[in-house]
């Protein structure tokens, strides 16, 4: 069932990405630049510049007659005046130039040093979240058992991370989707960075490894509950129908990607509940790695820190809400991690209880019992 979720979502990703490519009438070299206030930078451009709104020094309009080879391009110097983001477009009475297709993105930051720090923070949470999968994998390997690791959590986790990977990869790689995003947030920051793409792809891999362990190691009577199966099926069907509607041009691709991100957010709200409930019923966290939780908590804190630093450096606080998945993921991760830390170190401390291997009985936590329902 886990592999079915993965296959369907990957197919939807291919359909989205293959239908979101576009071409430009004119070219910018480079197509985007990043400068600091007071800094000068040159670029090659063909067209007429729109109002710069005080973000950069005024640029004279340029007319290209196209009568000679030398009259087809010109270098222009950009000088940043205040932090923010600017989209420069071209106009022509001779050819059709779309401001949504042919444009130059200019990022104007307060400080290069803060930019570097933001990148470091991003890679710290990327490493923390990426490594967080391995304490559980190592624990399963050492015990040759997955007893104590909830299967509802596993099934929902693979669906959530796969949906998040589709959101990140398409938004990061598709110029068409990026134009849709900047049309809604003209001076916004693209809410997906390279480390987000790598993390989400790696998360799918790590979840797949854990699922394989659940198939080959001792697992007692644990099964994916019917409620978790139903939730997963609803999510997949919803995304499948939404993708078909988007491919028929009745739904913007960006909106479709937000649907993928909302599925991830919904799963994040739900996926930890079965494990927390199982820990409560067993009065134990045996089989559930605390190393996973501590690294997860670190990643959540640094993820939120990066978002606020980006907004501060570019004076763009509205961009925090441009990626509701990333913001919600960080907040929810921190809250649930605090709960698990409390369970492990305060409520069910290993040295305050007798420790034993727990095999699920047929009348408790079996394939007919839904932990998500949380009924005592």
PDB file of N, CA, C and O in Angstrom, residues 141-205:
ATOM      1  N   UNK A 141      17.181  -1.672  13.019  1.00  0.00           N
ATOM      2  CA  UNK A 141      18.197  -2.633  12.566  1.00  0.00           C
ATOM      3  C   UNK A 141      18.813  -3.368  13.759  1.00  0.00           C
ATOM      4  O   UNK A 141      19.006  -4.589  13.714  1.00  0.00           O
ATOM      5  N   UNK A 142      19.127  -2.638  14.822  1.00  0.00           N
ATOM      6  CA  UNK A 142      19.756  -3.254  15.988  1.00  0.00           C
ATOM      7  C   UNK A 142      18.811  -4.212  16.705  1.00  0.00           C
ATOM      8  O   UNK A 142      19.227  -5.283  17.175  1.00  0.00           O
ATOM      9  N   UNK A 143      17.531  -3.843  16.777  1.00  0.00           N
ATOM     10  CA  UNK A 143      16.550  -4.677  17.475  1.00  0.00           C
ATOM     11  C   UNK A 143      16.012  -5.791  16.583  1.00  0.00           C
ATOM     12  O   UNK A 143      15.400  -6.740  17.079  1.00  0.00           O
ATOM     13  N   UNK A 144      16.228  -5.632  15.255  1.00  0.00           N
ATOM     14  CA  UNK A 144      15.607  -6.545  14.280  1.00  0.00           C
ATOM     15  C   UNK A 144      14.100  -6.611  14.517  1.00  0.00           C
ATOM     16  O   UNK A 144      13.466  -7.654  14.384  1.00  0.00           O
ATOM     17  N   UNK A 145      13.557  -5.456  14.881  1.00  0.00           N
ATOM     18  CA  UNK A 145      12.137  -5.384  15.233  1.00  0.00           C
ATOM     19  C   UNK A 145      11.639  -3.960  15.018  1.00  0.00           C
ATOM     20  O   UNK A 145      12.395  -2.998  15.173  1.00  0.00           O
ATOM     21  N   UNK A 146      10.374  -3.853  14.648  1.00  0.00           N
ATOM     22  CA  UNK A 146       9.726  -2.544  14.524  1.00  0.00           C
ATOM     23  C   UNK A 146       8.572  -2.435  15.513  1.00  0.00           C
ATOM     24  O   UNK A 146       7.727  -1.541  15.392  1.00  0.00           O
ATOM     25  N   UNK A 147       8.528  -3.320  16.480  1.00  0.00           N
ATOM     26  CA  UNK A 147       7.507  -3.253  17.521  1.00  0.00           C
ATOM     27  C   UNK A 147       7.703  -1.967  18.319  1.00  0.00           C
ATOM     28  O   UNK A 147       8.795  -1.694  18.811  1.00  0.00           O
ATOM     29  N   UNK A 148       6.656  -1.199  18.442  1.00  0.00           N
ATOM     30  CA  UNK A 148       6.736   0.100  19.097  1.00  0.00           C
ATOM     31  C   UNK A 148       6.695   1.255  18.121  1.00  0.00           C
ATOM     32  O   UNK A 148       6.453   2.394  18.504  1.00  0.00           O
ATOM     33  N   UNK A 149       6.946   0.958  16.847  1.00  0.00           N
ATOM     34  CA  UNK A 149       6.851   1.969  15.793  1.00  0.00           C
ATOM     35  C   UNK A 149       5.497   1.811  15.113  1.00  0.00           C
ATOM     36  O   UNK A 149       5.206   0.778  14.503  1.00  0.00           O
ATOM     37  N   UNK A 150       4.674   2.825  15.207  1.00  0.00           N
ATOM     38  CA  UNK A 150       3.296   2.711  14.735  1.00  0.00           C
ATOM     39  C   UNK A 150       3.200   2.687  13.219  1.00  0.00           C
ATOM     40  O   UNK A 150       3.781   3.526  12.530  1.00  0.00           O
ATOM     41  N   UNK A 151       2.443   1.745  12.679  1.00  0.00           N
ATOM     42  CA  UNK A 151       2.341   1.585  11.228  1.00  0.00           C
ATOM     43  C   UNK A 151       1.444   2.643  10.589  1.00  0.00           C
ATOM     44  O   UNK A 151       1.591   2.952   9.413  1.00  0.00           O
ATOM     45  N   UNK A 152       0.479   3.171  11.357  1.00  0.00           N
ATOM     46  CA  UNK A 152      -0.315   4.274  10.822  1.00  0.00           C
ATOM     47  C   UNK A 152       0.593   5.471  10.537  1.00  0.00           C
ATOM     48  O   UNK A 152       0.452   6.157   9.524  1.00  0.00           O
ATOM     49  N   UNK A 153       1.527   5.718  11.462  1.00  0.00           N
ATOM     50  CA  UNK A 153       2.492   6.795  11.269  1.00  0.00           C
ATOM     51  C   UNK A 153       3.303   6.571   9.999  1.00  0.00           C
ATOM     52  O   UNK A 153       3.523   7.503   9.214  1.00  0.00           O
ATOM     53  N   UNK A 154       3.757   5.355   9.766  1.00  0.00           N
ATOM     54  CA  UNK A 154       4.566   5.059   8.579  1.00  0.00           C
ATOM     55  C   UNK A 154       3.786   5.308   7.294  1.00  0.00           C
ATOM     56  O   UNK A 154       4.303   5.921   6.345  1.00  0.00           O
ATOM     57  N   UNK A 155       2.551   4.830   7.241  1.00  0.00           N
ATOM     58  CA  UNK A 155       1.774   4.950   6.000  1.00  0.00           C
ATOM     59  C   UNK A 155       1.434   6.399   5.690  1.00  0.00           C
ATOM     60  O   UNK A 155       1.492   6.830   4.535  1.00  0.00           O
ATOM     61  N   UNK A 156       1.084   7.162   6.717  1.00  0.00           N
ATOM     62  CA  UNK A 156       0.765   8.572   6.492  1.00  0.00           C
ATOM     63  C   UNK A 156       2.031   9.375   6.186  1.00  0.00           C
ATOM     64  O   UNK A 156       1.996  10.311   5.393  1.00  0.00           O
ATOM     65  N   UNK A 157       3.140   8.985   6.802  1.00  0.00           N
ATOM     66  CA  UNK A 157       4.384   9.727   6.617  1.00  0.00           C
ATOM     67  C   UNK A 157       4.877   9.655   5.180  1.00  0.00           C
ATOM     68  O   UNK A 157       5.341  10.654   4.613  1.00  0.00           O
ATOM     69  N   UNK A 158       4.804   8.490   4.551  1.00  0.00           N
ATOM     70  CA  UNK A 158       5.294   8.352   3.178  1.00  0.00           C
ATOM     71  C   UNK A 158       4.427   9.152   2.216  1.00  0.00           C
ATOM     72  O   UNK A 158       4.934   9.785   1.282  1.00  0.00           O
ATOM     73  N   UNK A 159       3.121   9.176   2.443  1.00  0.00           N
ATOM     74  CA  UNK A 159       2.235   9.967   1.600  1.00  0.00           C
ATOM     75  C   UNK A 159       2.505  11.458   1.774  1.00  0.00           C
ATOM     76  O   UNK A 159       2.561  12.216   0.797  1.00  0.00           O
ATOM     77  N   UNK A 160       2.707  11.889   3.005  1.00  0.00           N
ATOM     78  CA  UNK A 160       2.953  13.297   3.272  1.00  0.00           C
ATOM     79  C   UNK A 160       4.248  13.792   2.669  1.00  0.00           C
ATOM     80  O   UNK A 160       4.289  14.843   2.015  1.00  0.00           O
ATOM     81  N   UNK A 161       5.328  13.043   2.860  1.00  0.00           N
ATOM     82  CA  UNK A 161       6.618  13.479   2.332  1.00  0.00           C
ATOM     83  C   UNK A 161       6.652  13.431   0.804  1.00  0.00           C
ATOM     84  O   UNK A 161       7.309  14.265   0.165  1.00  0.00           O
ATOM     85  N   UNK A 162       5.952  12.481   0.213  1.00  0.00           N
ATOM     86  CA  UNK A 162       5.901  12.426  -1.247  1.00  0.00           C
ATOM     87  C   UNK A 162       5.141  13.623  -1.805  1.00  0.00           C
ATOM     88  O   UNK A 162       5.555  14.231  -2.805  1.00  0.00           O
ATOM     89  N   UNK A 163       4.043  13.989  -1.161  1.00  0.00           N
ATOM     90  CA  UNK A 163       3.287  15.171  -1.589  1.00  0.00           C
ATOM     91  C   UNK A 163       4.132  16.435  -1.455  1.00  0.00           C
ATOM     92  O   UNK A 163       4.131  17.308  -2.330  1.00  0.00           O
ATOM     93  N   UNK A 164       4.873  16.516  -0.361  1.00  0.00           N
ATOM     94  CA  UNK A 164       5.731  17.682  -0.130  1.00  0.00           C
ATOM     95  C   UNK A 164       6.861  17.740  -1.151  1.00  0.00           C
ATOM     96  O   UNK A 164       7.273  18.822  -1.592  1.00  0.00           O
ATOM     97  N   UNK A 165       7.374  16.591  -1.552  1.00  0.00           N
ATOM     98  CA  UNK A 165       8.424  16.546  -2.565  1.00  0.00           C
ATOM     99  C   UNK A 165       7.905  17.070  -3.904  1.00  0.00           C
ATOM    100  O   UNK A 165       8.606  17.806  -4.608  1.00  0.00           O
ATOM    101  N   UNK A 166       6.682  16.688  -4.260  1.00  0.00           N
ATOM    102  CA  UNK A 166       6.088  17.192  -5.508  1.00  0.00           C
ATOM    103  C   UNK A 166       5.967  18.715  -5.454  1.00  0.00           C
ATOM    104  O   UNK A 166       6.316  19.426  -6.405  1.00  0.00           O
ATOM    105  N   UNK A 167       5.468  19.241  -4.338  1.00  0.00           N
ATOM    106  CA  UNK A 167       5.333  20.690  -4.175  1.00  0.00           C
ATOM    107  C   UNK A 167       6.673  21.387  -4.346  1.00  0.00           C
ATOM    108  O   UNK A 167       6.803  22.362  -5.106  1.00  0.00           O
ATOM    109  N   UNK A 168       7.700  20.910  -3.664  1.00  0.00           N
ATOM    110  CA  UNK A 168       9.006  21.562  -3.698  1.00  0.00           C
ATOM    111  C   UNK A 168       9.664  21.470  -5.070  1.00  0.00           C
ATOM    112  O   UNK A 168      10.177  22.464  -5.603  1.00  0.00           O
ATOM    113  N   UNK A 169       9.669  20.286  -5.646  1.00  0.00           N
ATOM    114  CA  UNK A 169      10.394  20.071  -6.905  1.00  0.00           C
ATOM    115  C   UNK A 169       9.768  20.862  -8.041  1.00  0.00           C
ATOM    116  O   UNK A 169      10.464  21.525  -8.821  1.00  0.00           O
ATOM    117  N   UNK A 170       8.446  20.814  -8.163  1.00  0.00           N
ATOM    118  CA  UNK A 170       7.791  21.520  -9.262  1.00  0.00           C
ATOM    119  C   UNK A 170       7.912  23.036  -9.096  1.00  0.00           C
ATOM    120  O   UNK A 170       8.226  23.756 -10.057  1.00  0.00           O
ATOM    121  N   UNK A 171       7.687  23.545  -7.885  1.00  0.00           N
ATOM    122  CA  UNK A 171       7.777  24.985  -7.661  1.00  0.00           C
ATOM    123  C   UNK A 171       9.203  25.486  -7.877  1.00  0.00           C
ATOM    124  O   UNK A 171       9.415  26.601  -8.360  1.00  0.00           O
ATOM    125  N   UNK A 172      10.187  24.666  -7.546  1.00  0.00           N
ATOM    126  CA  UNK A 172      11.584  25.078  -7.681  1.00  0.00           C
ATOM    127  C   UNK A 172      12.079  25.006  -9.125  1.00  0.00           C
ATOM    128  O   UNK A 172      12.938  25.791  -9.530  1.00  0.00           O
ATOM    129  N   UNK A 173      11.545  24.082  -9.911  1.00  0.00           N
ATOM    130  CA  UNK A 173      12.087  23.843 -11.254  1.00  0.00           C
ATOM    131  C   UNK A 173      11.234  24.414 -12.386  1.00  0.00           C
ATOM    132  O   UNK A 173      11.735  24.595 -13.494  1.00  0.00           O
ATOM    133  N   UNK A 174       9.958  24.683 -12.147  1.00  0.00           N
ATOM    134  CA  UNK A 174       9.068  25.115 -13.218  1.00  0.00           C
ATOM    135  C   UNK A 174       8.998  26.642 -13.290  1.00  0.00           C
ATOM    136  O   UNK A 174       8.515  27.301 -12.358  1.00  0.00           O
ATOM    137  N   UNK A 175       9.443  27.211 -14.395  1.00  0.00           N
ATOM    138  CA  UNK A 175       9.380  28.666 -14.568  1.00  0.00           C
ATOM    139  C   UNK A 175       7.937  29.142 -14.683  1.00  0.00           C
ATOM    140  O   UNK A 175       7.603  30.248 -14.243  1.00  0.00           O
ATOM    141  N   UNK A 176       7.067  28.332 -15.249  1.00  0.00           N
ATOM    142  CA  UNK A 176       5.666  28.714 -15.392  1.00  0.00           C
ATOM    143  C   UNK A 176       5.003  28.863 -14.017  1.00  0.00           C
ATOM    144  O   UNK A 176       4.288  29.839 -13.762  1.00  0.00           O
ATOM    145  N   UNK A 177       5.255  27.907 -13.124  1.00  0.00           N
ATOM    146  CA  UNK A 177       4.669  27.965 -11.790  1.00  0.00           C
ATOM    147  C   UNK A 177       5.262  29.135 -11.005  1.00  0.00           C
ATOM    148  O   UNK A 177       4.553  29.819 -10.248  1.00  0.00           O
ATOM    149  N   UNK A 178       6.532  29.395 -11.182  1.00  0.00           N
ATOM    150  CA  UNK A 178       7.158  30.527 -10.506  1.00  0.00           C
ATOM    151  C   UNK A 178       6.543  31.848 -10.957  1.00  0.00           C
ATOM    152  O   UNK A 178       6.354  32.762 -10.150  1.00  0.00           O
ATOM    153  N   UNK A 179       6.218  31.962 -12.230  1.00  0.00           N
ATOM    154  CA  UNK A 179       5.561  33.182 -12.712  1.00  0.00           C
ATOM    155  C   UNK A 179       4.177  33.335 -12.091  1.00  0.00           C
ATOM    156  O   UNK A 179       3.745  34.441 -11.758  1.00  0.00           O
ATOM    157  N   UNK A 180       3.464  32.221 -11.944  1.00  0.00           N
ATOM    158  CA  UNK A 180       2.162  32.278 -11.282  1.00  0.00           C
ATOM    159  C   UNK A 180       2.316  32.730  -9.828  1.00  0.00           C
ATOM    160  O   UNK A 180       1.504  33.509  -9.316  1.00  0.00           O
ATOM    161  N   UNK A 181       3.378  32.246  -9.188  1.00  0.00           N
ATOM    162  CA  UNK A 181       3.604  32.628  -7.794  1.00  0.00           C
ATOM    163  C   UNK A 181       3.920  34.116  -7.684  1.00  0.00           C
ATOM    164  O   UNK A 181       3.350  34.822  -6.840  1.00  0.00           O
ATOM    165  N   UNK A 182       4.812  34.625  -8.535  1.00  0.00           N
ATOM    166  CA  UNK A 182       5.202  36.025  -8.456  1.00  0.00           C
ATOM    167  C   UNK A 182       4.092  36.954  -8.968  1.00  0.00           C
ATOM    168  O   UNK A 182       4.080  38.137  -8.645  1.00  0.00           O
ATOM    169  N   UNK A 183       3.165  36.425  -9.760  1.00  0.00           N
ATOM    170  CA  UNK A 183       2.005  37.216 -10.148  1.00  0.00           C
ATOM    171  C   UNK A 183       1.128  37.488  -8.923  1.00  0.00           C
ATOM    172  O   UNK A 183       0.521  38.552  -8.794  1.00  0.00           O
ATOM    173  N   UNK A 184       1.067  36.521  -8.003  1.00  0.00           N
ATOM    174  CA  UNK A 184       0.319  36.705  -6.757  1.00  0.00           C
ATOM    175  C   UNK A 184       1.141  37.447  -5.708  1.00  0.00           C
ATOM    176  O   UNK A 184       0.595  38.154  -4.866  1.00  0.00           O
ATOM    177  N   UNK A 185       2.466  37.261  -5.750  1.00  0.00           N
ATOM    178  CA  UNK A 185       3.376  37.922  -4.806  1.00  0.00           C
ATOM    179  C   UNK A 185       4.466  38.624  -5.612  1.00  0.00           C
ATOM    180  O   UNK A 185       5.591  38.129  -5.696  1.00  0.00           O
ATOM    181  N   UNK A 186       4.150  39.777  -6.246  1.00  0.00           N
ATOM    182  CA  UNK A 186       5.077  40.424  -7.184  1.00  0.00           C
ATOM    183  C   UNK A 186       6.464  40.696  -6.613  1.00  0.00           C
ATOM    184  O   UNK A 186       7.452  40.599  -7.334  1.00  0.00           O
ATOM    185  N   UNK A 187       6.556  41.035  -5.349  1.00  0.00           N
ATOM    186  CA  UNK A 187       7.853  41.309  -4.739  1.00  0.00           C
ATOM    187  C   UNK A 187       8.206  40.268  -3.691  1.00  0.00           C
ATOM    188  O   UNK A 187       8.977  40.523  -2.774  1.00  0.00           O
ATOM    189  N   UNK A 188       7.636  39.089  -3.831  1.00  0.00           N
ATOM    190  CA  UNK A 188       7.859  38.037  -2.846  1.00  0.00           C
ATOM    191  C   UNK A 188       9.115  37.239  -3.110  1.00  0.00           C
ATOM    192  O   UNK A 188       9.744  37.321  -4.167  1.00  0.00           O
ATOM    193  N   UNK A 189       9.494  36.453  -2.088  1.00  0.00           N
ATOM    194  CA  UNK A 189      10.623  35.533  -2.190  1.00  0.00           C
ATOM    195  C   UNK A 189      10.079  34.151  -2.511  1.00  0.00           C
ATOM    196  O   UNK A 189       9.102  33.705  -1.907  1.00  0.00           O
ATOM    197  N   UNK A 190      10.704  33.462  -3.466  1.00  0.00           N
ATOM    198  CA  UNK A 190      10.287  32.097  -3.761  1.00  0.00           C
ATOM    199  C   UNK A 190      10.447  31.266  -2.494  1.00  0.00           C
ATOM    200  O   UNK A 190      11.545  31.175  -1.936  1.00  0.00           O
ATOM    201  N   UNK A 191       9.371  30.661  -1.983  1.00  0.00           N
ATOM    202  CA  UNK A 191       9.422  30.019  -0.665  1.00  0.00           C
ATOM    203  C   UNK A 191      10.120  28.665  -0.645  1.00  0.00           C
ATOM    204  O   UNK A 191      10.157  28.011   0.399  1.00  0.00           O
ATOM    205  N   UNK A 192      10.668  28.221  -1.771  1.00  0.00           N
ATOM    206  CA  UNK A 192      11.340  26.928  -1.832  1.00  0.00           C
ATOM    207  C   UNK A 192      12.793  27.145  -2.249  1.00  0.00           C
ATOM    208  O   UNK A 192      13.065  27.770  -3.277  1.00  0.00           O
ATOM    209  N   UNK A 193      13.731  26.636  -1.449  1.00  0.00           N
ATOM    210  CA  UNK A 193      15.147  26.720  -1.744  1.00  0.00           C
ATOM    211  C   UNK A 193      15.674  25.330  -2.103  1.00  0.00           C
ATOM    212  O   UNK A 193      14.971  24.324  -1.966  1.00  0.00           O
ATOM    213  N   UNK A 194      16.939  25.285  -2.537  1.00  0.00           N
ATOM    214  CA  UNK A 194      17.527  24.014  -2.960  1.00  0.00           C
ATOM    215  C   UNK A 194      17.527  22.988  -1.840  1.00  0.00           C
ATOM    216  O   UNK A 194      17.244  21.803  -2.068  1.00  0.00           O
ATOM    217  N   UNK A 195      17.821  23.427  -0.606  1.00  0.00           N
ATOM    218  CA  UNK A 195      17.859  22.469   0.488  1.00  0.00           C
ATOM    219  C   UNK A 195      16.475  21.884   0.779  1.00  0.00           C
ATOM    220  O   UNK A 195      16.358  20.753   1.246  1.00  0.00           O
ATOM    221  N   UNK A 196      15.400  22.640   0.476  1.00  0.00           N
ATOM    222  CA  UNK A 196      14.044  22.092   0.624  1.00  0.00           C
ATOM    223  C   UNK A 196      13.806  20.946  -0.358  1.00  0.00           C
ATOM    224  O   UNK A 196      13.201  19.924  -0.013  1.00  0.00           O
ATOM    225  N   UNK A 197      14.286  21.132  -1.586  1.00  0.00           N
ATOM    226  CA  UNK A 197      14.116  20.110  -2.621  1.00  0.00           C
ATOM    227  C   UNK A 197      14.878  18.841  -2.248  1.00  0.00           C
ATOM    228  O   UNK A 197      14.345  17.726  -2.323  1.00  0.00           O
ATOM    229  N   UNK A 198      16.137  19.012  -1.842  1.00  0.00           N
ATOM    230  CA  UNK A 198      16.953  17.855  -1.486  1.00  0.00           C
ATOM    231  C   UNK A 198      16.379  17.138  -0.264  1.00  0.00           C
ATOM    232  O   UNK A 198      16.312  15.906  -0.220  1.00  0.00           O
ATOM    233  N   UNK A 199      15.947  17.917   0.731  1.00  0.00           N
ATOM    234  CA  UNK A 199      15.392  17.307   1.934  1.00  0.00           C
ATOM    235  C   UNK A 199      14.168  16.457   1.624  1.00  0.00           C
ATOM    236  O   UNK A 199      14.055  15.308   2.079  1.00  0.00           O
ATOM    237  N   UNK A 200      13.229  17.014   0.864  1.00  0.00           N
ATOM    238  CA  UNK A 200      11.987  16.289   0.617  1.00  0.00           C
ATOM    239  C   UNK A 200      12.229  15.027  -0.199  1.00  0.00           C
ATOM    240  O   UNK A 200      11.594  13.992   0.040  1.00  0.00           O
ATOM    241  N   UNK A 201      13.154  15.095  -1.163  1.00  0.00           N
ATOM    242  CA  UNK A 201      13.482  13.892  -1.931  1.00  0.00           C
ATOM    243  C   UNK A 201      14.135  12.832  -1.060  1.00  0.00           C
ATOM    244  O   UNK A 201      13.827  11.635  -1.159  1.00  0.00           O
ATOM    245  N   UNK A 202      15.041  13.265  -0.190  1.00  0.00           N
ATOM    246  CA  UNK A 202      15.695  12.329   0.719  1.00  0.00           C
ATOM    247  C   UNK A 202      14.704  11.748   1.718  1.00  0.00           C
ATOM    248  O   UNK A 202      14.818  10.571   2.111  1.00  0.00           O
ATOM    249  N   UNK A 203      13.733  12.549   2.153  1.00  0.00           N
ATOM    250  CA  UNK A 203      12.739  12.072   3.109  1.00  0.00           C
ATOM    251  C   UNK A 203      11.934  10.908   2.531  1.00  0.00           C
ATOM    252  O   UNK A 203      11.637   9.937   3.238  1.00  0.00           O
ATOM    253  N   UNK A 204      11.587  11.009   1.253  1.00  0.00           N
ATOM    254  CA  UNK A 204      10.859   9.914   0.606  1.00  0.00           C
ATOM    255  C   UNK A 204      11.705   8.643   0.619  1.00  0.00           C
ATOM    256  O   UNK A 204      11.209   7.537   0.900  1.00  0.00           O
ATOM    257  N   UNK A 205      13.002   8.802   0.345  1.00  0.00           N
ATOM    258  CA  UNK A 205      13.908   7.641   0.361  1.00  0.00           C
ATOM    259  C   UNK A 205      13.987   7.021   1.749  1.00  0.00           C
ATOM    260  O   UNK A 205      13.872   5.791   1.914  1.00  0.00           O
TER     261      UNK A 205
END
